[in-house]
Short mmCIF file of C-alpha atoms and ligand atoms in Angstrom, two decimals:
data_model
loop_
_atom_site.label_atom_id
_atom_site.label_comp_id
_atom_site.label_asym_id
_atom_site.label_seq_id
_atom_site.Cartn_x
_atom_site.Cartn_y
_atom_site.Cartn_z
CA MET A 1 -43.99 6.21 -17.59
CA VAL A 2 -47.41 4.41 -17.75
CA LEU A 3 -49.36 7.42 -16.98
CA SER A 4 -51.18 9.13 -19.69
CA THR A 5 -51.95 12.83 -19.54
CA GLY A 6 -54.92 12.86 -21.84
CA ARG A 7 -56.55 16.20 -21.65
CA ASN A 8 -56.90 16.31 -17.89
CA LYS A 9 -53.83 16.68 -15.65
CA VAL A 10 -52.70 13.75 -13.74
CA ARG A 11 -53.96 13.90 -9.95
CA THR A 12 -50.87 13.89 -7.76
CA ALA A 13 -50.52 13.85 -4.04
CA VAL A 14 -47.26 15.40 -2.38
CA PHE A 15 -45.92 13.85 0.89
CA ILE A 16 -44.15 16.31 3.14
CA SER A 17 -42.76 16.51 6.88
CA GLY A 18 -41.46 19.88 7.13
CA ASN A 19 -41.22 23.32 5.51
CA GLY A 20 -42.74 22.30 2.24
CA SER A 21 -40.85 24.54 0.01
CA ASN A 22 -40.49 22.00 -2.59
CA LEU A 23 -44.24 21.51 -2.26
CA LYS A 24 -44.92 25.15 -2.77
CA SER A 25 -42.66 25.07 -5.98
CA LEU A 26 -44.49 22.03 -7.19
CA ILE A 27 -47.91 23.67 -6.58
CA LYS A 28 -46.85 26.73 -8.64
CA PHE A 29 -45.62 24.43 -11.36
CA SER A 30 -48.82 22.46 -11.47
CA LYS A 31 -50.70 25.69 -12.14
CA THR A 32 -48.74 26.36 -15.39
CA LYS A 33 -50.10 25.28 -18.59
CA LYS A 34 -47.21 23.03 -19.50
CA SER A 35 -47.62 21.04 -16.36
CA PRO A 36 -48.97 17.42 -16.75
CA ILE A 37 -49.81 17.24 -13.17
CA SER A 38 -52.19 18.91 -10.52
CA ILE A 39 -51.73 18.81 -6.93
CA ASP A 40 -54.76 17.71 -5.34
CA PHE A 41 -53.71 16.23 -2.21
CA ILE A 42 -51.09 16.95 0.57
CA ILE A 43 -50.07 14.35 2.92
CA SER A 44 -48.00 14.62 6.10
CA ASN A 45 -46.60 12.62 8.99
CA ASN A 46 -46.26 15.56 11.08
CA SER A 47 -49.27 17.81 12.21
CA LYS A 48 -46.90 20.75 12.78
CA ALA A 49 -45.15 20.62 9.31
CA ARG A 50 -45.23 24.23 8.17
CA GLY A 51 -45.73 23.10 4.67
CA LEU A 52 -49.46 22.21 5.43
CA ASN A 53 -50.22 25.94 5.39
CA TYR A 54 -49.97 25.65 1.60
CA GLY A 55 -53.00 23.43 1.56
CA LYS A 56 -54.93 26.17 3.22
CA LEU A 57 -53.24 28.95 0.96
CA PHE A 58 -53.85 27.05 -2.29
CA LYS A 59 -57.14 25.20 -1.25
CA ILE A 60 -55.56 21.77 -1.51
CA LYS A 61 -56.92 18.84 0.72
CA THR A 62 -54.45 17.94 3.44
CA LYS A 63 -54.28 14.99 5.79
CA ILE A 64 -52.16 13.81 8.55
CA PHE A 65 -51.29 10.22 9.20
CA GLY A 66 -49.51 9.39 12.47
CA PHE A 67 -47.33 6.49 10.95
CA LYS A 68 -46.81 4.91 14.41
CA ASN A 69 -48.33 1.83 13.18
CA ILE A 70 -47.16 1.77 9.56
CA LYS A 71 -49.41 -0.84 8.19
CA LEU A 72 -52.47 0.82 9.79
CA ALA A 73 -51.46 4.25 8.32
CA GLU A 74 -50.64 2.91 4.97
CA SER A 75 -53.90 1.09 4.29
CA GLU A 76 -55.99 4.16 5.53
CA LEU A 77 -53.69 6.35 3.30
CA LEU A 78 -54.24 3.97 0.44
CA LEU A 79 -57.98 4.30 0.80
CA ASN A 80 -57.91 7.99 0.95
CA LEU A 81 -55.68 8.18 -2.22
CA LYS A 82 -58.00 5.92 -4.02
CA LYS A 83 -61.04 8.10 -2.94
CA GLU A 84 -59.15 11.25 -4.29
CA ASN A 85 -58.31 9.45 -7.58
CA ILE A 86 -54.73 10.11 -6.99
CA GLU A 87 -52.39 8.45 -9.73
CA MET A 88 -49.09 9.79 -8.86
CA ILE A 89 -47.12 10.66 -5.61
CA CYS A 90 -44.31 13.24 -5.20
CA LEU A 91 -42.26 12.81 -2.03
CA ALA A 92 -40.85 16.03 -1.08
CA GLY A 93 -38.89 16.06 2.26
CA PHE A 94 -41.04 13.27 3.71
CA MET A 95 -39.23 11.68 6.41
CA LYS A 96 -40.85 8.39 6.55
CA ILE A 97 -40.08 5.20 4.80
CA LEU A 98 -42.93 3.79 2.81
CA SER A 99 -43.43 -0.19 2.75
CA ASN A 100 -42.61 -2.15 -0.29
CA ASN A 101 -46.36 -3.08 -0.29
CA PHE A 102 -47.19 0.59 -0.59
CA ILE A 103 -44.56 1.22 -3.22
CA ARG A 104 -45.83 -1.74 -5.13
CA LYS A 105 -49.30 -0.47 -5.28
CA PHE A 106 -48.05 2.82 -6.93
CA LYS A 107 -45.44 1.03 -8.91
CA GLY A 108 -43.31 3.55 -11.11
CA LYS A 109 -45.60 6.53 -9.99
CA ILE A 110 -43.71 7.73 -6.73
CA LEU A 111 -41.01 10.35 -7.18
CA ASN A 112 -38.58 11.79 -4.65
CA ILE A 113 -36.21 14.46 -4.45
CA HIS A 114 -32.91 13.78 -2.59
CA PRO A 115 -30.42 16.51 -1.55
CA SER A 116 -27.08 14.66 -3.06
CA LEU A 117 -25.83 13.44 -6.36
CA LEU A 118 -27.14 10.01 -5.74
CA PRO A 119 -25.90 7.16 -5.54
CA LYS A 120 -23.61 9.31 -3.28
CA TYR A 121 -25.04 9.89 0.18
CA LYS A 122 -28.20 8.04 0.38
CA GLY A 123 -30.13 8.65 3.65
CA LEU A 124 -29.80 11.58 5.99
CA ASN A 125 -27.12 14.32 6.64
CA THR A 126 -26.07 14.46 2.94
CA HIS A 127 -24.60 18.03 3.20
CA ARG A 128 -22.48 17.25 6.16
CA ARG A 129 -21.28 13.98 4.73
CA ALA A 130 -20.26 15.97 1.29
CA LEU A 131 -18.32 18.64 3.41
CA LYS A 132 -16.66 16.14 5.53
CA ASN A 133 -15.35 14.30 2.46
CA LYS A 134 -14.08 17.58 0.93
CA ASP A 135 -16.10 17.06 -2.28
CA LYS A 136 -16.04 19.78 -4.88
CA TYR A 137 -19.60 19.44 -5.90
CA SER A 138 -22.77 18.31 -4.43
CA GLY A 139 -26.41 18.72 -5.78
CA CYS A 140 -29.72 17.23 -5.92
CA THR A 141 -31.35 14.19 -7.63
CA VAL A 142 -35.06 13.48 -8.46
CA HIS A 143 -35.63 9.58 -8.77
CA PHE A 144 -38.29 7.08 -8.99
CA VAL A 145 -38.89 5.35 -5.70
CA ASN A 146 -38.45 1.42 -5.33
CA SER A 147 -37.96 -0.60 -2.27
CA LYS A 148 -34.38 0.47 -1.62
CA LEU A 149 -33.85 3.75 0.15
CA ASP A 150 -32.83 6.55 -2.39
CA SER A 151 -31.98 3.75 -5.04
CA GLY A 152 -34.48 4.17 -7.75
CA LYS A 153 -33.79 5.00 -11.20
CA ILE A 154 -32.51 8.53 -11.54
CA ILE A 155 -34.64 10.90 -13.69
CA LEU A 156 -32.61 14.16 -13.38
CA GLN A 157 -29.66 15.67 -11.33
CA LYS A 158 -28.16 19.15 -10.77
CA LYS A 159 -24.77 19.77 -9.74
CA VAL A 160 -23.94 22.56 -7.28
CA LYS A 161 -20.38 23.66 -6.70
CA ILE A 162 -19.03 23.52 -3.09
CA THR A 163 -17.20 26.82 -2.25
CA LYS A 164 -14.23 27.49 0.01
CA ASN A 165 -16.04 28.52 3.14
CA GLU A 166 -19.08 26.60 2.68
CA THR A 167 -21.18 25.37 5.54
CA GLU A 168 -23.98 22.85 5.77
CA SER A 169 -26.53 25.38 5.87
CA SER A 170 -25.21 27.50 3.12
CA LEU A 171 -24.96 24.48 1.13
CA ALA A 172 -28.41 23.26 1.88
CA LYS A 173 -29.83 26.65 0.95
CA LYS A 174 -27.93 26.69 -2.29
CA ILE A 175 -28.99 23.09 -3.18
CA LEU A 176 -32.70 23.98 -2.01
CA ILE A 177 -32.93 26.56 -4.77
CA GLN A 178 -31.94 24.08 -7.35
CA GLU A 179 -34.14 21.44 -5.89
CA HIS A 180 -37.15 23.62 -6.64
CA LYS A 181 -36.20 23.98 -10.38
CA LEU A 182 -35.19 20.47 -10.71
CA TYR A 183 -38.54 18.72 -9.50
CA ALA A 184 -40.54 20.29 -12.04
CA LYS A 185 -38.00 19.74 -14.91
CA ALA A 186 -37.87 16.07 -13.77
CA ILE A 187 -41.75 15.80 -13.92
CA LEU A 188 -41.84 17.17 -17.36
CA LYS A 189 -39.04 14.62 -18.40
CA VAL A 190 -41.18 11.71 -16.99
CA PHE A 191 -44.10 12.63 -19.11
CA ASN A 192 -42.34 13.69 -22.17
CA PRO A 193 -39.18 11.43 -22.31
C1 GRF B 201 -35.11 19.04 0.78
O1 GRF B 201 -33.86 19.33 0.94
C2 GRF B 201 -35.30 17.61 0.40
O2 GRF B 201 -34.47 17.16 -0.71
C3 GRF B 201 -35.06 16.78 1.67
O3 GRF B 201 -35.73 17.56 2.68
C4 GRF B 201 -35.65 18.91 2.25
C5 GRF B 201 -37.19 19.34 2.38
O4 GRF B 201 -37.32 20.68 2.16
N1 GRF B 201 -35.41 15.48 1.41
P1 GRF B 201 -38.72 21.32 2.02
O5 GRF B 201 -39.62 20.85 3.09
O6 GRF B 201 -39.21 20.97 0.68
O7 GRF B 201 -38.63 22.80 2.27
#
């Protein structure tokens, strides 16, 4: 990656839409000595996202963008990111699709976590589809974001076994636990390939 850590941690924004459990684990990781990043900005498209509470809890700046008019929202977002000197973005359960123009501005510096073993099950309802197909394994993937949905270069994946009486929610829970570990590992890998 083109980012250099130097002495200071790389200023990172996390984009969320919901619970923010991945955000919480990223914040915890960012506070460890080995972390190359600091979390300095939390962005949400949803004012009711529970994850926004972590902003208060950890004293991190948060901002909500409507995303009704994507062009407008993104240009305002870009200004805000610039103001905060944000160099890297981690998408963590962010349910909006960013435009090519936005992605280009942060080329190679946007990461996403996805709850499937990509390239399998891009998009939504990954656990449902894995169960429907009677897959033996599912898992999660951290990848770079490019212009195609869930298709950027894979950084790391973690496999999870699907057991006999697995339900969508039991599988989601199992995978989420792995997501929390995988995101930090993937960030370390990006900075120390
Ligand atoms: C995670 O499973 C993530 O992979 C997916 O949405 C979920 C978000 O969970 N894209 P949380 O908001 O981090 O708790």
